[in-house]
Amino acid sequence: MGKMMTKLFAKPLFDSKIKSANTEGKEKVWGYFVGPMFMCMAYYGIAGTYLTQFYTDVLGLSGVVLTMMPVFSKIFDAITNIIMGRIIDKTKTRQGKARPWILISGVLIMLTGIMLYNVPRASQSVQLVWIVISYNLFFAFAYTIYNMSHTLMVPLATRNTRQRDSLAMLTSTGTSMIPGMLVTIIMPILVAKMGVGLSAQGNWAKVMSIISIFALPAVLVEYYFTKERVTEENISDDGENTMQIAAMKDQIKACVTNKYFWMVMAFWAIFQLTQNLQTNVMLYFCNWVLGSSVTQGATNQILVNAVGQAPLGFGIFILWPLIHKFGKRWVTQIGFVIAAVGCLIIFLNPHSLGTVLGGCVLKSFGMLPTYAMAAFLAEAMDHIEWKNHYRADGFIASMNTIIITISAGIAQTLILGGLNASGYISPASIGATSDTIINQPASTQSFIIWMFVGVEMIGYLIISLIFTFYDLEAKIPQISADITARHKAEAEARGEVWISPEEKQAMEQEEQERKAEEKRIEELKEKCAKKGLNFDEEEAKYQAKLAEAKAKAEAKAAKKKKK
């Protein structure tokens, strides 16, 4: 398998469109924003709140098996995460170790996403078997491959901390806040149209299958507009990847003895759990706390997301200058205190739409530092490499994805179990339609409120406390310099001339430009021979146009500089 992948991804067809030694505009926009955004819009649409609603309100399923399945599935998922982490570590291709798996994951997510909602019309036992299989194929297999590979892209893209912070904020915007906001605005409209109850099952299958197909073009964009510069540091003169792959037990030891690893993982675990609870219970909150029917809930949900989460859409323009001036740690500490205050406002008056919208706006502003999560993770990974002389990418990516998948399973289990225990009245159980008024018990409403903002409020205060002890940000420039010096010494010890990744990239670019110029001249000669033109005259015209374009560009740059 390893040799086959190495050979396959050596073909020019799979080469990245990104050639620059530094992260550039099209890489940031397409590779770290647009591609991940459409991928995660598909994911949130397929696997978010709506999967839980499909099971409870469309299929009308309940019981211990459905309630406990997410947690037990996540245990299996944890095992596959560790295995996948090791596979990524051992992947050596011209395209890197993570990018090939991003490409492969697109087809898998599309197929398993379609399976999730095409549950056969059969006995409940057959349906539960189908659900367990499709659920595990999607979460423990297909999405695990994508998420672990995607997690490594910011740490492997560059060692330049400023460029990495920018990528981290863009990819966080693309993978969490904006997709979540858009999906929770669009999906309630679709849900209201699709309906609830068994008669709506076919509608759900069609719509969710279409959404699943979006995964494929999304990963193509992300794959072709990203580049693993850190991986390329270890490519020797003969093209061999010389990076030391540490045994998994050594990676685990390096991580569990590193305080920054624990801080970042604790931050990520708390945030993921609170967000999964809030996201999965949102439609129930909008349906039965702010309203009393599925139709009312759809309108409420659109408002909560459109107004309450609006700051997340343009938040990156606020966050970047704040982080540049004050640093990630301080901004994160203050931000999550503000988010906790927003949660408290909602918790004290959850039945008022105006209060909920105001609290959500404040909470969203406070949550903006989440955009920097990938940068915190990259710093912890660099510190582990600096301290131990090897990277622990496989284990860290495994833990990152395990946290995401297990927190999703815990959230689904808590919500399904809590709704069942609190006496939740399912529309499917009483043959209700989307317009049917249902007054949920007070115990159910109280449970929903706690899952929506109560747990989140406590979690945000804990995150703020964690970052009181985070002091790695200031150390990273020296750590990066030390790692580069180490790579240089290792290359010289092998008898090679050390060439920095930037120099390598410049040489590759120069070679590509030389080949392109040779091809242009060849094509021009063919054109002149075919049309009876004078080559020297045509070449002079081309060079004149080139000189004119260059002069204009220089004049424009000089004008900008004066301003």
Coordinates of C-alpha atoms in Angstrom, one line a residue:
M1 CA 0.0 0.0 0.0
G2 CA 2.8 2.4 1.0
K3 CA 4.8 1.8 -2.2
M4 CA 1.7 2.1 -4.4
M5 CA 0.7 5.4 -2.8
T6 CA 4.3 6.7 -3.2
K7 CA 4.2 5.8 -6.9
L8 CA 0.7 7.1 -7.5
F9 CA 1.3 10.5 -5.9
A10 CA 4.6 10.9 -7.7
K11 CA 2.6 11.6 -10.9
P12 CA 2.4 15.3 -12.0
L13 CA -1.4 15.0 -12.0
F14 CA -1.3 15.1 -8.2
D15 CA 1.1 18.1 -7.9
S16 CA -0.1 21.0 -5.8
K17 CA -1.0 24.2 -7.5
I18 CA 0.9 26.1 -4.8
K19 CA 4.6 26.7 -5.6
S20 CA 5.5 29.6 -3.3
A21 CA 7.9 29.2 -0.4
N22 CA 5.6 31.4 1.6
T23 CA 1.8 31.1 2.1
E24 CA 0.1 33.2 -0.5
G25 CA -3.3 34.6 -1.3
K26 CA -4.8 31.7 -3.4
E27 CA -3.4 29.1 -0.9
K28 CA -5.1 30.9 2.0
V29 CA -8.4 31.6 0.2
W30 CA -8.8 28.2 -1.6
G31 CA -6.8 25.7 0.5
Y32 CA -7.6 27.0 4.0
F33 CA -10.9 28.7 3.6
V34 CA -13.1 27.8 0.6
G35 CA -12.2 24.0 0.4
P36 CA -12.5 23.3 4.2
M37 CA -15.7 25.5 4.4
F38 CA -17.6 23.5 1.8
M39 CA -16.3 20.3 3.3
C40 CA -17.5 21.2 6.8
M41 CA -20.8 22.6 5.5
A42 CA -21.4 19.1 4.1
Y43 CA -20.3 17.6 7.4
Y44 CA -22.5 19.8 9.6
G45 CA -25.4 19.2 7.3
I46 CA -24.9 15.5 7.3
A47 CA -23.8 14.7 10.9
G48 CA -24.8 17.6 13.1
T49 CA -28.1 18.2 14.9
Y50 CA -30.1 16.9 11.9
L51 CA -28.8 13.3 12.2
T52 CA -30.2 13.2 15.8
Q53 CA -33.5 14.7 14.6
F54 CA -33.7 12.2 11.7
Y55 CA -33.4 9.3 14.2
T56 CA -35.9 10.7 16.7
D57 CA -38.4 12.8 14.7
V58 CA -38.4 11.1 11.3
L59 CA -37.7 7.4 12.0
G60 CA -39.3 7.7 15.5
L61 CA -36.5 5.6 17.1
S62 CA -35.6 5.6 20.8
G63 CA -34.3 3.2 23.4
V64 CA -31.1 2.1 25.0
V65 CA -29.4 1.0 21.8
L66 CA -29.9 4.3 20.0
T67 CA -29.0 6.3 23.1
M68 CA -25.7 4.4 23.9
M69 CA -24.6 3.8 20.3
P70 CA -22.8 7.1 19.8
V71 CA -20.6 6.5 22.9
F72 CA -19.7 2.9 22.1
S73 CA -19.1 3.9 18.5
K74 CA -16.7 6.6 19.6
I75 CA -14.6 4.0 21.5
F76 CA -14.2 2.1 18.3
D77 CA -13.5 5.5 16.6
A78 CA -10.7 6.2 19.1
I79 CA -8.9 3.0 18.1
T80 CA -9.2 3.8 14.3
N81 CA -7.9 7.3 15.1
I82 CA -4.7 5.9 16.6
I83 CA -4.2 3.5 13.7
M84 CA -4.8 6.3 11.2
G85 CA -2.3 8.6 13.0
R86 CA 0.3 5.9 12.5
I87 CA -0.6 5.4 8.9
I88 CA -0.2 9.2 8.2
D89 CA 3.1 9.2 10.0
K90 CA 4.4 6.4 7.8
T91 CA 3.1 7.9 4.5
K92 CA 6.0 9.2 2.4
T93 CA 4.9 10.7 -0.9
R94 CA 6.0 13.6 -3.1
Q95 CA 2.8 15.4 -2.0
G96 CA 3.5 15.0 1.7
K97 CA 2.0 12.7 4.3
A98 CA -1.4 14.3 5.1
R99 CA -2.5 15.8 1.7
P100 CA -3.0 12.4 -0.1
W101 CA -5.4 11.2 2.6
I102 CA -7.4 14.4 2.3
L103 CA -8.0 13.5 -1.3
I104 CA -8.9 9.9 -0.5
S105 CA -11.4 11.0 2.2
G106 CA -13.6 12.9 -0.2
V107 CA -15.0 9.8 -1.9
L108 CA -15.4 8.0 1.4
I109 CA -17.3 10.8 3.1
M110 CA -19.6 11.1 0.1
L111 CA -20.5 7.4 0.0
T112 CA -20.9 6.9 3.8
G113 CA -22.9 10.2 4.1
I114 CA -25.4 8.9 1.6
M115 CA -25.6 5.6 3.6
L116 CA -26.5 7.4 6.9
Y117 CA -29.8 8.7 5.6
N118 CA -30.8 5.9 3.3
V119 CA -32.0 3.7 6.1
P120 CA -34.1 0.8 4.7
R121 CA -37.9 0.7 5.4
A122 CA -37.8 -2.5 7.4
S123 CA -38.1 -3.7 11.0
Q124 CA -36.6 -1.6 13.8
S125 CA -34.0 -4.3 14.4
V126 CA -32.8 -4.1 10.7
Q127 CA -32.9 -0.3 10.9
L128 CA -30.7 -0.3 14.0
V129 CA -28.2 -2.6 12.4
W130 CA -28.0 -0.3 9.4
I131 CA -27.6 2.7 11.6
V132 CA -24.8 1.2 13.7
I133 CA -22.9 0.2 10.5
S134 CA -23.4 3.4 8.6
Y135 CA -22.7 5.6 11.7
N136 CA -19.3 3.8 12.3
L137 CA -18.3 3.9 8.6
F138 CA -19.0 7.6 8.5
F139 CA -17.5 8.8 11.8
A140 CA -14.9 6.1 12.6
F141 CA -13.6 5.6 9.1
A142 CA -14.3 8.3 6.4
Y143 CA -14.5 11.4 8.5
T144 CA -11.6 10.3 10.7
I145 CA -9.3 10.1 7.6
Y146 CA -10.3 13.6 6.6
N147 CA -10.2 15.3 9.9
M148 CA -6.9 13.9 11.0
S149 CA -5.3 14.9 7.7
H150 CA -6.9 18.3 7.8
T151 CA -5.7 18.9 11.4
L152 CA -2.1 18.6 10.3
M153 CA -2.3 21.0 7.4
V154 CA -1.6 24.2 9.4
P155 CA 1.3 22.8 11.4
L156 CA 2.8 21.3 8.3
A157 CA 2.2 24.3 6.0
T158 CA 5.0 26.6 7.5
R159 CA 7.1 27.4 10.5
N160 CA 6.5 31.1 10.1
T161 CA 4.4 31.9 13.2
R162 CA 2.7 35.0 11.6
Q163 CA 1.8 33.1 8.5
R164 CA 0.6 30.1 10.6
D165 CA -1.6 32.3 12.8
S166 CA -3.2 33.7 9.7
L167 CA -3.8 30.2 8.3
A168 CA -5.2 29.0 11.6
M169 CA -7.7 31.8 11.8
L170 CA -8.8 31.3 8.2
T171 CA -9.2 27.5 8.5
S172 CA -11.1 27.9 11.8
T173 CA -13.4 30.3 10.1
G174 CA -13.8 27.9 7.2
T175 CA -14.3 24.8 9.2
S176 CA -16.4 25.8 12.2
M177 CA -18.0 29.2 12.6
I178 CA -19.2 30.1 9.1
P179 CA -20.3 26.6 8.0
G180 CA -22.1 26.1 11.3
M181 CA -23.8 29.4 10.9
L182 CA -24.8 28.9 7.3
V183 CA -26.0 25.4 7.8
T184 CA -28.1 26.3 10.8
I185 CA -29.7 29.0 8.8
I186 CA -30.3 27.0 5.6
M187 CA -31.1 23.6 7.2
P188 CA -34.1 24.7 9.2
I189 CA -35.8 26.0 6.0
L190 CA -35.0 22.6 4.4
V191 CA -36.2 20.7 7.4
A192 CA -39.5 22.6 7.5
K193 CA -40.0 21.6 3.8
M194 CA -38.9 18.0 4.2
G195 CA -41.2 17.5 7.2
V196 CA -41.1 15.0 10.1
G197 CA -42.5 11.5 10.5
L198 CA -42.0 8.3 8.5
S199 CA -43.7 9.9 5.4
A200 CA -40.8 12.4 5.2
Q201 CA -38.0 9.8 5.1
G202 CA -37.6 9.8 1.3
N203 CA -37.3 13.6 1.3
W204 CA -34.5 13.4 3.9
A205 CA -32.7 10.7 2.0
K206 CA -32.7 12.8 -1.2
V207 CA -31.6 16.1 0.3
M208 CA -28.9 14.6 2.5
S209 CA -27.5 12.5 -0.4
I210 CA -27.1 15.8 -2.4
I211 CA -25.3 17.4 0.5
S212 CA -23.0 14.4 0.8
I213 CA -21.9 14.8 -2.8
F214 CA -20.5 18.3 -1.9
A215 CA -17.7 16.6 0.0
L216 CA -15.9 15.5 -3.2
P217 CA -15.3 18.9 -4.9
A218 CA -14.5 20.4 -1.5
V219 CA -11.6 18.1 -0.8
L220 CA -10.3 18.5 -4.4
V221 CA -10.0 22.3 -3.8
E222 CA -8.3 21.8 -0.4
Y223 CA -5.9 19.2 -1.8
Y224 CA -4.7 21.2 -4.8
F225 CA -4.3 24.5 -3.0
T226 CA -2.2 23.4 0.0
K227 CA 1.4 22.5 0.5
E228 CA 3.4 20.7 3.2
R229 CA 6.5 22.9 3.6
V230 CA 7.5 21.4 7.0
T231 CA 7.5 17.9 5.5
E232 CA 9.6 19.1 2.6
E233 CA 12.3 20.2 5.0
N234 CA 13.2 16.5 5.3
I235 CA 13.5 15.7 1.6
S236 CA 17.1 14.9 0.9
D237 CA 19.0 15.7 -2.3
D238 CA 17.9 12.4 -3.9
G239 CA 14.3 13.0 -3.1
E240 CA 14.1 10.7 0.0
N241 CA 12.1 11.7 3.0
T242 CA 14.6 11.6 5.9
M243 CA 12.3 12.5 8.7
Q244 CA 12.7 10.4 11.8
I245 CA 9.4 8.5 12.5
A246 CA 9.3 7.9 16.2
A247 CA 7.6 4.8 17.6
M248 CA 4.0 5.5 18.9
K249 CA 5.1 4.8 22.5
D250 CA 7.8 7.5 22.2
Q251 CA 5.3 9.9 20.7
I252 CA 2.9 9.2 23.5
K253 CA 5.6 9.7 26.1
A254 CA 6.7 13.0 24.5
C255 CA 3.2 14.3 24.5
V256 CA 2.0 13.3 28.0
T257 CA 5.1 14.8 29.6
N258 CA 4.5 18.1 27.8
K259 CA 2.4 20.7 29.6
Y260 CA 1.5 22.6 26.5
F261 CA 0.1 19.5 24.9
W262 CA -2.2 19.1 27.9
M263 CA -3.3 22.7 27.8
V264 CA -4.2 22.7 24.2
M265 CA -6.0 19.3 24.4
A266 CA -7.9 20.5 27.5
F267 CA -9.0 23.6 25.6
W268 CA -10.0 21.6 22.6
A269 CA -11.9 18.9 24.6
I270 CA -13.9 21.5 26.6
F271 CA -14.7 23.5 23.5
Q272 CA -15.7 20.6 21.4
L273 CA -18.0 19.1 24.1
T274 CA -19.8 22.4 24.8
Q275 CA -20.2 23.1 21.1
N276 CA -21.5 19.7 20.3
L277 CA -24.0 20.0 23.1
Q278 CA -25.1 23.4 22.0
T279 CA -25.2 22.6 18.3
N280 CA -27.1 19.3 18.8
V281 CA -29.7 20.7 21.1
M282 CA -30.2 24.0 19.3
L283 CA -33.1 22.9 17.2
Y284 CA -34.8 21.5 20.3
F285 CA -34.2 24.8 22.1
C286 CA -35.6 26.8 19.2
N287 CA -38.6 24.4 18.8
W288 CA -39.6 23.9 22.4
V289 CA -38.1 26.6 24.6
L290 CA -38.4 29.7 22.3
G291 CA -41.4 28.1 20.4
S292 CA -43.8 25.2 20.6
S293 CA -43.7 23.6 17.1
V294 CA -41.2 22.6 14.5
T295 CA -42.4 25.4 12.2
Q296 CA -41.9 28.0 14.9
G297 CA -38.6 26.5 15.7
A298 CA -37.4 26.9 12.1
T299 CA -38.0 30.6 12.2
N300 CA -36.4 31.0 15.6
Q301 CA -33.4 29.0 14.6
I302 CA -32.8 31.2 11.5
L303 CA -32.9 34.3 13.7
V304 CA -30.7 32.9 16.4
N305 CA -28.0 32.0 13.8
A306 CA -28.4 34.9 11.5
V307 CA -28.3 37.6 14.2
G308 CA -26.7 35.8 17.2
Q309 CA -23.8 34.5 15.3
A310 CA -23.2 37.4 12.8
P311 CA -20.0 38.5 14.6
L312 CA -18.4 35.2 13.6
G313 CA -18.6 36.0 9.9
F314 CA -16.4 39.1 10.1
G315 CA -14.7 38.2 13.3
I316 CA -11.4 37.4 11.7
F317 CA -10.9 41.1 10.8
I318 CA -11.3 42.0 14.5
L319 CA -9.3 39.1 15.8
W320 CA -6.2 39.5 13.7
P321 CA -5.2 43.0 14.8
L322 CA -6.0 42.1 18.4
I323 CA -3.7 39.0 18.3
H324 CA -1.0 40.9 16.5
K325 CA -1.0 43.6 19.2
F326 CA -1.7 41.7 22.4
G327 CA -0.9 38.0 21.6
K328 CA -3.1 34.9 21.3
R329 CA -3.0 34.0 25.1
W330 CA -4.4 37.4 26.4
V331 CA -7.0 37.6 23.7
T332 CA -8.2 34.1 24.4
Q333 CA -8.4 34.6 28.2
I334 CA -10.5 37.8 27.9
G335 CA -12.6 36.5 25.0
F336 CA -13.9 33.4 26.8
V337 CA -14.8 35.4 29.9
I338 CA -16.9 37.6 27.6
A339 CA -18.4 34.4 26.0
A340 CA -19.3 33.1 29.5
V341 CA -21.2 36.4 30.3
G342 CA -23.2 36.0 27.0
C343 CA -24.2 32.5 28.1
L344 CA -25.3 33.7 31.5
I345 CA -27.5 36.4 29.9
I346 CA -29.3 33.6 27.9
F347 CA -29.5 31.2 30.9
L348 CA -31.2 33.8 33.1
N349 CA -34.0 34.5 30.5
P350 CA -34.1 31.7 27.9
H351 CA -37.7 32.2 26.8
S352 CA -37.1 35.7 25.4
L353 CA -36.0 35.8 21.8
G354 CA -34.5 39.3 22.2
T355 CA -32.5 38.3 25.2
V356 CA -31.3 35.1 23.5
L357 CA -30.2 37.0 20.4
G358 CA -28.3 39.6 22.5
G359 CA -26.6 36.9 24.6
C360 CA -25.6 35.0 21.4
V361 CA -24.1 38.2 19.9
L362 CA -21.9 38.7 23.0
K363 CA -21.0 35.0 23.2
S364 CA -20.0 35.0 19.5
F365 CA -17.6 38.0 20.0
G366 CA -16.1 36.2 23.0
M367 CA -15.6 33.0 21.0
L368 CA -13.5 34.6 18.3
P369 CA -10.1 33.3 19.7
T370 CA -11.2 29.8 18.8
Y371 CA -10.0 30.8 15.3
A372 CA -6.5 30.5 16.6
M373 CA -6.8 26.9 17.9
A374 CA -4.8 25.4 15.0
A375 CA -2.0 27.9 15.8
F376 CA -1.9 26.8 19.5
L377 CA -1.7 23.2 18.3
A378 CA 1.1 23.9 15.9
E379 CA 3.1 25.6 18.6
A380 CA 2.7 22.6 20.9
M381 CA 3.8 20.3 18.1
D382 CA 6.9 22.5 17.4
H383 CA 7.8 22.5 21.2
I384 CA 7.6 18.7 21.3
E385 CA 9.8 18.4 18.2
W386 CA 12.3 20.9 19.7
K387 CA 12.5 19.1 23.0
N388 CA 12.6 15.5 21.7
H389 CA 14.3 15.8 18.3
Y390 CA 11.3 14.2 16.6
R391 CA 7.7 15.1 15.7
A392 CA 4.7 13.5 17.2
D393 CA 2.2 14.5 14.5
G394 CA 0.6 11.0 14.3
F395 CA -0.4 10.8 18.0
I396 CA -1.4 14.5 18.2
A397 CA -3.6 14.3 15.2
S398 CA -5.1 11.1 16.6
M399 CA -5.8 12.8 19.9
N400 CA -7.3 15.9 18.2
T401 CA -9.7 13.7 16.2
I402 CA -10.5 11.4 19.1
I403 CA -11.6 14.5 21.1
I404 CA -13.8 15.7 18.2
T405 CA -15.4 12.3 17.7
I406 CA -15.8 11.3 21.3
S407 CA -17.2 14.7 22.3
A408 CA -19.7 14.4 19.5
G409 CA -20.7 10.9 20.7
I410 CA -21.0 12.0 24.4
A411 CA -23.1 15.0 23.3
Q412 CA -25.5 12.9 21.3
T413 CA -25.8 10.3 24.0
L414 CA -26.4 13.0 26.7
I415 CA -29.0 14.7 24.6
L416 CA -30.8 11.5 23.5
G417 CA -30.7 10.1 27.0
G418 CA -31.7 13.3 28.6
L419 CA -34.6 13.9 26.3
N420 CA -35.8 10.4 26.9
A421 CA -35.4 10.7 30.7
S422 CA -37.0 14.1 30.9
G423 CA -40.2 13.0 29.2
Y424 CA -39.6 14.5 25.7
I425 CA -42.7 14.3 23.4
S426 CA -41.5 13.3 19.9
P427 CA -43.6 14.6 17.1
A428 CA -43.3 11.2 15.3
S429 CA -44.6 9.3 18.5
I430 CA -47.9 11.2 18.4
G431 CA -48.3 11.5 14.6
A432 CA -47.7 15.2 14.7
T433 CA -46.8 17.4 11.7
S434 CA -44.4 20.4 11.6
D435 CA -47.3 22.8 12.6
T436 CA -48.6 20.8 15.5
I437 CA -48.3 22.7 18.8
I438 CA -46.6 20.6 21.5
N439 CA -46.0 21.8 25.1
Q440 CA -42.9 20.0 26.3
P441 CA -42.7 19.2 30.0
A442 CA -40.8 21.7 32.3
S443 CA -38.2 19.0 33.0
T444 CA -37.5 18.7 29.3
Q445 CA -37.2 22.4 28.8
S446 CA -34.9 22.8 31.8
F447 CA -32.6 20.0 30.4
I448 CA -32.5 21.6 27.0
I449 CA -31.5 25.0 28.5
W450 CA -28.7 23.5 30.5
M451 CA -27.4 21.7 27.4
F452 CA -27.7 24.9 25.3
V453 CA -25.9 27.4 27.5
G454 CA -25.4 26.1 31.1
V455 CA -22.6 23.7 30.4
E456 CA -21.1 26.0 27.8
M457 CA -20.9 28.9 30.3
I458 CA -18.9 26.7 32.8
G459 CA -16.7 25.4 30.1
Y460 CA -15.7 28.8 28.8
L461 CA -14.6 30.0 32.3
I462 CA -12.4 26.9 32.6
I463 CA -10.8 27.6 29.2
S464 CA -10.0 31.1 30.3
L465 CA -8.3 29.8 33.5
I466 CA -6.2 27.3 31.5
F467 CA -4.6 30.0 29.4
T468 CA -3.4 31.8 32.5
F469 CA -0.6 29.2 32.5
Y470 CA 0.2 29.3 28.7
D471 CA 3.5 31.0 28.0
L472 CA 4.7 29.2 24.8
E473 CA 3.9 31.9 22.3
A474 CA 6.9 34.0 23.1
K475 CA 9.3 31.1 22.9
I476 CA 8.4 29.9 19.4
P477 CA 10.8 32.1 17.3
Q478 CA 13.8 30.7 19.1
I479 CA 12.4 27.2 18.9
S480 CA 11.9 27.5 15.1
A481 CA 15.5 28.8 14.7
D482 CA 16.9 25.9 16.8
I483 CA 15.0 23.3 14.7
T484 CA 16.2 24.9 11.4
A485 CA 19.8 24.8 12.7
R486 CA 19.4 21.2 13.7
H487 CA 18.1 20.2 10.2
K488 CA 21.1 22.1 8.7
A489 CA 23.5 20.1 10.9
E490 CA 21.8 16.8 10.0
A491 CA 22.1 17.5 6.3
E492 CA 25.8 18.4 6.6
A493 CA 26.4 15.2 8.6
R494 CA 25.0 13.3 5.6
G495 CA 27.5 15.0 3.4
E496 CA 24.8 17.2 1.8
V497 CA 24.8 20.9 1.2
W498 CA 22.0 22.5 3.3
I499 CA 19.4 24.2 1.3
S500 CA 16.6 25.9 3.2
P501 CA 13.0 25.2 2.1
E502 CA 12.7 28.7 0.8
E503 CA 15.8 28.3 -1.4
K504 CA 14.6 24.9 -2.6
Q505 CA 11.3 26.5 -3.6
A506 CA 13.0 29.3 -5.4
M507 CA 15.2 26.9 -7.3
E508 CA 12.1 24.8 -8.3
Q509 CA 10.3 27.9 -9.3
E510 CA 13.3 29.1 -11.4
E511 CA 13.4 25.7 -13.1
Q512 CA 9.7 25.7 -13.8
E513 CA 10.0 29.2 -15.3
R514 CA 12.9 28.1 -17.5
K515 CA 10.9 25.1 -18.8
A516 CA 7.9 27.3 -19.4
E517 CA 10.0 29.8 -21.4
E518 CA 11.6 27.1 -23.5
K519 CA 8.0 25.8 -24.3
R520 CA 6.9 29.3 -25.1
I521 CA 9.7 29.8 -27.6
E522 CA 9.1 26.4 -29.1
E523 CA 5.4 27.2 -29.6
L524 CA 6.2 30.6 -31.1
K525 CA 8.6 29.1 -33.6
E526 CA 6.0 26.6 -34.6
K527 CA 3.4 29.4 -35.0
C528 CA 5.8 31.5 -37.1
A529 CA 6.7 28.5 -39.3
K530 CA 3.0 27.7 -39.8
K531 CA 1.9 31.3 -40.6
G532 CA 5.1 32.5 -42.4
L533 CA 5.9 35.0 -39.7
N534 CA 9.4 36.3 -38.7
F535 CA 10.4 34.8 -35.4
D536 CA 12.7 37.7 -34.4
E537 CA 10.0 40.3 -35.0
E538 CA 7.3 38.3 -33.1
E539 CA 9.7 37.7 -30.2
A540 CA 10.6 41.5 -30.1
K541 CA 6.9 42.3 -29.9
Y542 CA 6.4 39.9 -27.0
Q543 CA 9.4 41.3 -25.1
A544 CA 8.1 44.8 -25.7
K545 CA 4.7 43.9 -24.2
L546 CA 6.5 42.2 -21.3
A547 CA 8.6 45.2 -20.6
E548 CA 5.6 47.5 -20.7
A549 CA 3.6 45.3 -18.2
K550 CA 6.7 45.2 -15.9
A551 CA 7.0 49.0 -16.0
K552 CA 3.3 49.4 -15.1
A553 CA 3.6 47.0 -12.2
E554 CA 6.7 48.8 -10.9
A555 CA 5.0 52.2 -11.2
K556 CA 1.9 50.9 -9.3
A557 CA 4.1 49.4 -6.5
A558 CA 6.0 52.7 -6.2
K559 CA 2.8 54.6 -5.9
K560 CA 1.5 52.3 -3.2
K561 CA 4.8 52.6 -1.3
K562 CA 4.5 56.4 -1.3
K563 CA 1.1 56.2 0.3

